[in-house]
Amino acid sequence: MTYQIGIDVGGTNTDAIILDERHKVIAATKQHTTKDIQTGISNALHDVLNQSGVNLDHITDVMLGTTQATNAIVERKSLATVGVIRLGYPATASIVPFTEWPSDMVSLLSGTYQLVHGGYEFDGTNISPIDYNEIRKVLKDLKGKVDSIAIVGVFSSLNPDQEETVKKLATEILGNVPISISSKIGSLGLIARENATILNASLYKVINKVAIGFDKALQDEGVKSCNKYLTQNDGTLMTLDYAKQYPILTIGSGPTNSIRGAAYLAKIKEALVLDIGGTTSDIGVLVNGFPRESSLAVNVGGIQTNFRMPDILSVGLGGGSIVRQLDNGDVTVGPDSVGYNITHESLVFGGQTITATDIAVAMGIAKVGDSTKVKKLDKLFINKAFRKISTILEDAIDKMKTSAEKVDLILVGGGAIIAPEYLKGIDHIFRDERGGVANAIGATIAQIGGQYEKIYQYAQYKRMDALYDTQELAKKQAIQAGANPESIHLVDIEEMPLAYAPGETTKVKVKVVGDFMKN
């Protein structure tokens, strides 16, 4: 019998599970997330291994979902300095790199950039040819001044050749300096794609630290011969080596893991998913078993980007949300929370702070802690607070629905005990006793993914050839991420005509998944 371990690091809790080869849960735990992250991972690992007693040599794969990249950007910590080379002079000189970035972030990343000749028009013709001497001079000037390089070309989504050429030159001149190219990261739209590429380049130190800490936690527990993966934000996995090239793909992976885990527990592929944690509630949409992707530009730490992200709505409501009565009699719930301190600050656990969990216990819908601790709460106050909790969730659900029809809802997360048994707009609520660790389950059951998008002009390029070409590029990406080539299959294909461009210009986006390689 072989086993897999899934770990998901959230803002409040670090969850871990062990699955056997039939995907049966052997052990599960929920530990507090620690400031250094690694200790929380080690604690969770230690607990599930002790619970299960499995032979450590039979653990084949360990998957980790982490918030480290997101936290590094938001908290402005551990980021690398980045030198930006933009292929698009003189056409793009009016809006330079780092435009509209928060000033503290620009300073932290050095704000270094160079505009050079190159880039493409929307029809694939050159804006201006690459000047190789110019590129070499820029690279020599950057040597020793920055930690990493971001290479961005105008319409590189149409043709990445110029970016690849500059990357090759950069490797020759700069050696092992990490290099990010925008055609592998973002979508259409130069500035948002450039921003995403700069952020990716800034995260290599963070992801290296994650990889080292992850590996050390496993080594310390005696798990030494397994494959190690990080979760991507589209519900799939990638090897640690691939993650070091594209650390930005870990951003948003936490809610995605919960959505995938929810689909597995409920055995359905189309539904809303409500993941209630200690501080926030995340609502996402299951489409064919995977999270719906956001079609909007995504703001990460005050920076507009357009790399792929799950369509998630977060609201400040969780099990630890603080409940207050205002002078006018109104009741508020959150957005502030006691977080992982709930086990000693909430009333039912002997504390002095009224939380959403206390309200759920007082209403009789949750059975945790000591219910006698909330018996003195005023019934009108309890009802107002419970109604407020319901309203916050119902309003958020309504925003994520695409029609007035009732939909199914899968309820997961450690704070799910605060959710009412009935919510407006919902046909049926699926609950599972393992829903508290749905995020870890989602990490464990995931496959290796590959996703690629490219622009074609169908007037010049046959449609079927374009679809085949994009699928092959997506497969190549999945193989690089660690997938077994023979297991890769198509999950989704999408064609989006670009009305403003001539020649039947169409953006083709393909997603594939495959099984990971076995040792």
GROMACS .gro file of N, CA, C and O in nm, residues 82-168:
model
  348
   82VAL      N    1   1.472   4.336  -0.914
   82VAL     CA    2   1.442   4.294  -1.051
   82VAL      C    3   1.486   4.401  -1.151
   82VAL      O    4   1.459   4.520  -1.132
   83GLY      N    5   1.552   4.356  -1.257
   83GLY     CA    6   1.582   4.443  -1.370
   83GLY      C    7   1.488   4.409  -1.485
   83GLY      O    8   1.476   4.293  -1.524
   84VAL      N    9   1.418   4.509  -1.537
   84VAL     CA   10   1.318   4.487  -1.642
   84VAL      C   11   1.374   4.529  -1.778
   84VAL      O   12   1.427   4.639  -1.793
   85ILE      N   13   1.360   4.440  -1.874
   85ILE     CA   14   1.396   4.471  -2.013
   85ILE      C   15   1.268   4.463  -2.095
   85ILE      O   16   1.208   4.356  -2.108
   86ARG      N   17   1.225   4.577  -2.147
   86ARG     CA   18   1.103   4.578  -2.227
   86ARG      C   19   1.137   4.596  -2.375
   86ARG      O   20   1.200   4.695  -2.415
   87LEU      N   21   1.093   4.501  -2.457
   87LEU     CA   22   1.111   4.506  -2.602
   87LEU      C   23   0.993   4.584  -2.661
   87LEU      O   24   0.884   4.529  -2.674
   88GLY      N   25   1.013   4.710  -2.696
   88GLY     CA   26   0.901   4.789  -2.747
   88GLY      C   27   0.935   4.935  -2.767
   88GLY      O   28   0.846   5.019  -2.769
   89TYR      N   29   1.064   4.967  -2.780
   89TYR     CA   30   1.103   5.106  -2.801
   89TYR      C   31   1.098   5.138  -2.951
   89TYR      O   32   1.135   5.053  -3.033
   90PRO      N   33   1.049   5.255  -2.991
   90PRO     CA   34   1.003   5.368  -2.909
   90PRO      C   35   0.852   5.368  -2.883
   90PRO      O   36   0.801   5.458  -2.818
   91ALA      N   37   0.781   5.265  -2.933
   91ALA     CA   38   0.634   5.267  -2.933
   91ALA      C   39   0.574   5.277  -2.793
   91ALA      O   40   0.467   5.334  -2.774
   92THR      N   41   0.643   5.220  -2.692
   92THR     CA   42   0.583   5.214  -2.558
   92THR      C   43   0.650   5.309  -2.458
   92THR      O   44   0.628   5.297  -2.337
   93ALA      N   45   0.727   5.403  -2.506
   93ALA     CA   46   0.805   5.489  -2.417
   93ALA      C   47   0.719   5.582  -2.333
   93ALA      O   48   0.765   5.633  -2.230
   94SER      N   49   0.594   5.603  -2.371
   94SER     CA   50   0.509   5.696  -2.296
   94SER      C   51   0.463   5.639  -2.162
   94SER      O   52   0.428   5.714  -2.070
   95ILE      N   53   0.462   5.504  -2.149
   95ILE     CA   54   0.426   5.440  -2.023
   95ILE      C   55   0.538   5.342  -1.988
   95ILE      O   56   0.548   5.235  -2.047
   96VAL      N   57   0.618   5.380  -1.892
   96VAL     CA   58   0.737   5.300  -1.860
   96VAL      C   59   0.703   5.191  -1.757
   96VAL      O   60   0.599   5.197  -1.692
   97PRO      N   61   0.788   5.089  -1.742
   97PRO     CA   62   0.767   4.988  -1.637
   97PRO      C   63   0.757   5.051  -1.498
   97PRO      O   64   0.814   5.156  -1.473
   98PHE      N   65   0.683   4.985  -1.412
   98PHE     CA   66   0.657   5.027  -1.273
   98PHE      C   67   0.560   5.145  -1.264
   98PHE      O   68   0.543   5.201  -1.156
   99THR      N   69   0.497   5.180  -1.376
   99THR     CA   70   0.397   5.287  -1.371
   99THR      C   71   0.279   5.243  -1.283
   99THR      O   72   0.231   5.132  -1.295
  100GLU      N   73   0.234   5.331  -1.195
  100GLU     CA   74   0.122   5.309  -1.103
  100GLU      C   75   0.150   5.200  -0.999
  100GLU      O   76   0.058   5.147  -0.938
  101TRP      N   77   0.275   5.166  -0.977
  101TRP     CA   78   0.311   5.074  -0.869
  101TRP      C   79   0.318   5.151  -0.738
  101TRP      O   80   0.356   5.269  -0.737
  102PRO      N   81   0.289   5.089  -0.626
  102PRO     CA   82   0.313   5.153  -0.496
  102PRO      C   83   0.461   5.187  -0.483
  102PRO      O   84   0.547   5.106  -0.516
  103SER      N   85   0.491   5.308  -0.434
  103SER     CA   86   0.630   5.356  -0.430
  103SER      C   87   0.720   5.267  -0.344
  103SER      O   88   0.838   5.247  -0.377
  104ASP      N   89   0.665   5.211  -0.235
  104ASP     CA   90   0.749   5.125  -0.149
  104ASP      C   91   0.790   4.998  -0.222
  104ASP      O   92   0.901   4.947  -0.203
  105MET      N   93   0.701   4.948  -0.309
  105MET     CA   94   0.732   4.827  -0.384
  105MET      C   95   0.837   4.855  -0.491
  105MET      O   96   0.927   4.773  -0.514
  106VAL      N   97   0.827   4.970  -0.555
  106VAL     CA   98   0.926   5.008  -0.657
  106VAL      C   99   1.065   5.016  -0.594
  106VAL      O  100   1.162   4.963  -0.649
  107SER      N  101   1.073   5.079  -0.479
  107SER     CA  102   1.202   5.092  -0.410
  107SER      C  103   1.258   4.955  -0.371
  107SER      O  104   1.378   4.929  -0.385
  108LEU      N  105   1.170   4.869  -0.322
  108LEU     CA  106   1.212   4.738  -0.276
  108LEU      C  107   1.267   4.653  -0.389
  108LEU      O  108   1.364   4.578  -0.374
  109LEU      N  109   1.205   4.665  -0.509
  109LEU     CA  110   1.247   4.584  -0.624
  109LEU      C  111   1.353   4.654  -0.709
  109LEU      O  112   1.395   4.600  -0.811
  110SER      N  113   1.392   4.774  -0.671
  110SER     CA  114   1.497   4.856  -0.732
  110SER      C  115   1.446   4.951  -0.840
  110SER      O  116   1.509   5.052  -0.869
  111GLY      N  117   1.332   4.920  -0.902
  111GLY     CA  118   1.276   5.009  -1.004
  111GLY      C  119   1.362   5.021  -1.128
  111GLY      O  120   1.349   5.115  -1.207
  112THR      N  121   1.452   4.926  -1.150
  112THR     CA  122   1.546   4.930  -1.262
  112THR      C  123   1.481   4.878  -1.391
  112THR      O  124   1.425   4.768  -1.391
  113TYR      N  125   1.488   4.955  -1.498
  113TYR     CA  126   1.432   4.907  -1.626
  113TYR      C  127   1.508   4.969  -1.742
  113TYR      O  128   1.573   5.072  -1.729
  114GLN      N  129   1.495   4.901  -1.857
  114GLN     CA  130   1.551   4.952  -1.982
  114GLN      C  131   1.451   4.925  -2.093
  114GLN      O  132   1.399   4.813  -2.106
  115LEU      N  133   1.425   5.026  -2.175
  115LEU     CA  134   1.342   5.009  -2.295
  115LEU      C  135   1.437   4.988  -2.413
  115LEU      O  136   1.528   5.068  -2.434
  116VAL      N  137   1.415   4.879  -2.487
  116VAL     CA  138   1.501   4.848  -2.602
  116VAL      C  139   1.415   4.824  -2.724
  116VAL      O  140   1.294   4.805  -2.716
  117HIS      N  141   1.479   4.825  -2.840
  117HIS     CA  142   1.406   4.802  -2.965
  117HIS      C  143   1.355   4.658  -2.971
  117HIS      O  144   1.417   4.566  -2.918
  118GLY      N  145   1.239   4.643  -3.037
  118GLY     CA  146   1.179   4.511  -3.050
  118GLY      C  147   1.029   4.518  -3.032
  118GLY      O  148   0.969   4.626  -3.030
  119GLY      N  149   0.967   4.402  -3.017
  119GLY     CA  150   0.823   4.395  -3.001
  119GLY      C  151   0.751   4.373  -3.133
  119GLY      O  152   0.809   4.390  -3.242
  120TYR      N  153   0.623   4.334  -3.124
  120TYR     CA  154   0.544   4.304  -3.242
  120TYR      C  155   0.416   4.389  -3.245
  120TYR      O  156   0.366   4.432  -3.141
  121GLU      N  157   0.366   4.409  -3.367
  121GLU     CA  158   0.232   4.464  -3.385
  121GLU      C  159   0.131   4.351  -3.363
  121GLU      O  160   0.168   4.233  -3.355
  122PHE      N  161   0.000   4.385  -3.357
  122PHE     CA  162  -0.101   4.282  -3.333
  122PHE      C  163  -0.111   4.181  -3.446
  122PHE      O  164  -0.164   4.072  -3.428
  123ASP      N  165  -0.059   4.217  -3.566
  123ASP     CA  166  -0.065   4.123  -3.678
  123ASP      C  167   0.063   4.042  -3.693
  123ASP      O  168   0.079   3.966  -3.789
  124GLY      N  169   0.156   4.057  -3.598
  124GLY     CA  170   0.276   3.976  -3.601
  124GLY      C  171   0.396   4.041  -3.667
  124GLY      O  172   0.505   3.985  -3.664
  125THR      N  173   0.377   4.158  -3.727
  125THR     CA  174   0.491   4.227  -3.787
  125THR      C  175   0.574   4.296  -3.678
  125THR      O  176   0.524   4.329  -3.571
  126ASN      N  177   0.702   4.320  -3.707
  126ASN     CA  178   0.791   4.381  -3.609
  126ASN      C  179   0.758   4.528  -3.587
  126ASN      O  180   0.733   4.602  -3.683
  127ILE      N  181   0.758   4.571  -3.460
  127ILE     CA  182   0.756   4.715  -3.432
  127ILE      C  183   0.891   4.771  -3.474
  127ILE      O  184   0.900   4.873  -3.543
  128SER      N  185   0.994   4.702  -3.430
  128SER     CA  186   1.131   4.732  -3.473
  128SER      C  187   1.215   4.608  -3.447
  128SER      O  188   1.186   4.533  -3.353
  129PRO      N  189   1.314   4.584  -3.529
  129PRO     CA  190   1.397   4.463  -3.509
  129PRO      C  191   1.482   4.474  -3.384
  129PRO      O  192   1.514   4.583  -3.337
  130ILE      N  193   1.518   4.358  -3.328
  130ILE     CA  194   1.606   4.356  -3.211
  130ILE      C  195   1.745   4.405  -3.250
  130ILE      O  196   1.798   4.369  -3.355
  131ASP      N  197   1.801   4.491  -3.166
  131ASP     CA  198   1.939   4.536  -3.182
  131ASP      C  199   2.024   4.456  -3.083
  131ASP      O  200   2.024   4.483  -2.963
  132TYR      N  201   2.096   4.358  -3.133
  132TYR     CA  202   2.169   4.266  -3.046
  132TYR      C  203   2.277   4.336  -2.965
  132TYR      O  204   2.301   4.303  -2.848
  133ASN      N  205   2.343   4.436  -3.025
  133ASN     CA  206   2.445   4.510  -2.952
  133ASN      C  207   2.382   4.589  -2.837
  133ASN      O  208   2.439   4.599  -2.728
  134GLU      N  209   2.263   4.643  -2.863
  134GLU     CA  210   2.192   4.718  -2.760
  134GLU      C  211   2.155   4.625  -2.643
  134GLU      O  212   2.173   4.663  -2.525
  135ILE      N  213   2.106   4.506  -2.675
  135ILE     CA  214   2.067   4.410  -2.572
  135ILE      C  215   2.188   4.369  -2.488
  135ILE      O  216   2.182   4.365  -2.364
  136ARG      N  217   2.300   4.341  -2.555
  136ARG     CA  218   2.420   4.299  -2.483
  136ARG      C  219   2.469   4.409  -2.388
  136ARG      O  220   2.510   4.382  -2.276
  137LYS      N  221   2.464   4.534  -2.436
  137LYS     CA  222   2.508   4.647  -2.351
  137LYS      C  223   2.418   4.659  -2.228
  137LYS      O  224   2.468   4.679  -2.116
  138VAL      N  225   2.286   4.647  -2.247
  138VAL     CA  226   2.191   4.657  -2.135
  138VAL      C  227   2.216   4.547  -2.034
  138VAL      O  228   2.218   4.571  -1.912
  139LEU      N  229   2.239   4.426  -2.081
  139LEU     CA  230   2.262   4.313  -1.992
  139LEU      C  231   2.392   4.330  -1.913
  139LEU      O  232   2.398   4.301  -1.793
  140LYS      N  233   2.496   4.381  -1.978
  140LYS     CA  234   2.623   4.404  -1.909
  140LYS      C  235   2.607   4.512  -1.803
  140LYS      O  236   2.668   4.504  -1.695
  141ASP      N  237   2.524   4.613  -1.833
  141ASP     CA  238   2.499   4.720  -1.736
  141ASP      C  239   2.423   4.667  -1.614
  141ASP      O  240   2.440   4.717  -1.502
  142LEU      N  241   2.337   4.567  -1.635
  142LEU     CA  242   2.256   4.512  -1.525
  142LEU      C  243   2.334   4.411  -1.439
  142LEU      O  244   2.293   4.384  -1.327
  143LYS      N  245   2.443   4.361  -1.493
  143LYS     CA  246   2.517   4.256  -1.423
  143LYS      C  247   2.563   4.302  -1.286
  143LYS      O  248   2.626   4.406  -1.270
  144GLY      N  249   2.527   4.226  -1.183
  144GLY     CA  250   2.565   4.257  -1.047
  144GLY      C  251   2.480   4.361  -0.977
  144GLY      O  252   2.498   4.387  -0.858
  145LYS      N  253   2.385   4.421  -1.049
  145LYS     CA  254   2.302   4.528  -0.990
  145LYS      C  255   2.166   4.479  -0.944
  145LYS      O  256   2.101   4.543  -0.862
  146VAL      N  257   2.118   4.365  -1.000
  146VAL     CA  258   1.986   4.313  -0.965
  146VAL      C  259   1.996   4.162  -0.941
  146VAL      O  260   2.091   4.097  -0.988
  147ASP      N  261   1.896   4.108  -0.870
  147ASP     CA  262   1.897   3.964  -0.839
  147ASP      C  263   1.836   3.880  -0.950
  147ASP      O  264   1.866   3.761  -0.963
  148SER      N  265   1.744   3.939  -1.029
  148SER     CA  266   1.672   3.863  -1.132
  148SER      C  267   1.633   3.955  -1.246
  148SER      O  268   1.640   4.078  -1.234
  149ILE      N  269   1.588   3.894  -1.356
  149ILE     CA  270   1.555   3.969  -1.477
  149ILE      C  271   1.413   3.935  -1.523
  149ILE      O  272   1.373   3.818  -1.521
  150ALA      N  273   1.339   4.038  -1.564
  150ALA     CA  274   1.207   4.020  -1.626
  150ALA      C  275   1.214   4.071  -1.769
  150ALA      O  276   1.250   4.187  -1.791
  151ILE      N  277   1.181   3.985  -1.865
  151ILE     CA  278   1.187   4.021  -2.007
  151ILE      C  279   1.044   4.028  -2.061
  151ILE      O  280   0.968   3.932  -2.049
  152VAL      N  281   1.010   4.143  -2.119
  152VAL     CA  282   0.872   4.166  -2.162
  152VAL      C  283   0.872   4.222  -2.303
  152VAL      O  284   0.939   4.322  -2.331
  153GLY      N  285   0.795   4.158  -2.394
  153GLY     CA  286   0.785   4.207  -2.531
  153GLY      C  287   0.641   4.241  -2.567
  153GLY      O  288   0.547   4.176  -2.521
  154VAL      N  289   0.624   4.344  -2.649
  154VAL     CA  290   0.491   4.381  -2.695
  154VAL      C  291   0.435   4.268  -2.782
  154VAL      O  292   0.503   4.220  -2.872
  155PHE      N  293   0.315   4.224  -2.749
  155PHE     CA  294   0.247   4.113  -2.818
  155PHE      C  295   0.332   3.986  -2.824
  155PHE      O  296   0.330   3.912  -2.922
  156SER      N  297   0.404   3.959  -2.717
  156SER     CA  298   0.479   3.833  -2.710
  156SER      C  299   0.384   3.714  -2.697
  156SER      O  300   0.425   3.600  -2.720
  157SER      N  301   0.256   3.739  -2.660
  157SER     CA  302   0.157   3.631  -2.659
  157SER      C  303   0.135   3.579  -2.800
  157SER      O  304   0.096   3.463  -2.819
  158LEU      N  305   0.158   3.666  -2.899
  158LEU     CA  306   0.144   3.626  -3.039
  158LEU      C  307   0.268   3.551  -3.087
  158LEU      O  308   0.259   3.452  -3.157
  159ASN      N  309   0.383   3.601  -3.043
  159ASN     CA  310   0.509   3.540  -3.086
  159ASN      C  311   0.614   3.562  -2.977
  159ASN      O  312   0.658   3.674  -2.954
  160PRO      N  313   0.657   3.456  -2.909
  160PRO     CA  314   0.754   3.471  -2.799
  160PRO      C  315   0.900   3.469  -2.843
  160PRO      O  316   0.990   3.473  -2.759
  161ASP      N  317   0.926   3.466  -2.975
  161ASP     CA  318   1.063   3.445  -3.024
  161ASP      C  319   1.161   3.550  -2.973
  161ASP      O  320   1.275   3.517  -2.934
  162GLN      N  321   1.122   3.678  -2.974
  162GLN     CA  322   1.215   3.783  -2.930
  162GLN      C  323   1.250   3.767  -2.782
  162GLN      O  324   1.366   3.782  -2.743
  163GLU      N  325   1.149   3.737  -2.700
  163GLU     CA  326   1.174   3.717  -2.558
  163GLU      C  327   1.270   3.600  -2.536
  163GLU      O  328   1.361   3.607  -2.452
  164GLU      N  329   1.249   3.492  -2.609
  164GLU     CA  330   1.335   3.375  -2.596
  164GLU      C  331   1.479   3.408  -2.637
  164GLU      O  332   1.575   3.360  -2.575
  165THR      N  333   1.493   3.490  -2.741
  165THR     CA  334   1.626   3.529  -2.786
  165THR      C  335   1.700   3.610  -2.680
  165THR      O  336   1.817   3.586  -2.650
  166VAL      N  337   1.628   3.705  -2.620
  166VAL     CA  338   1.688   3.788  -2.515
  166VAL      C  339   1.721   3.704  -2.392
  166VAL      O  340   1.825   3.724  -2.327
  167LYS      N  341   1.635   3.608  -2.360
  167LYS     CA  342   1.662   3.519  -2.247
  167LYS      C  343   1.791   3.441  -2.269
  167LYS      O  344   1.873   3.425  -2.176
  168LYS      N  345   1.811   3.393  -2.392
  168LYS     CA  346   1.932   3.318  -2.423
  168LYS      C  347   2.056   3.406  -2.407
  168LYS      O  348   2.158   3.364  -2.349
   0.00000   0.00000   0.00000
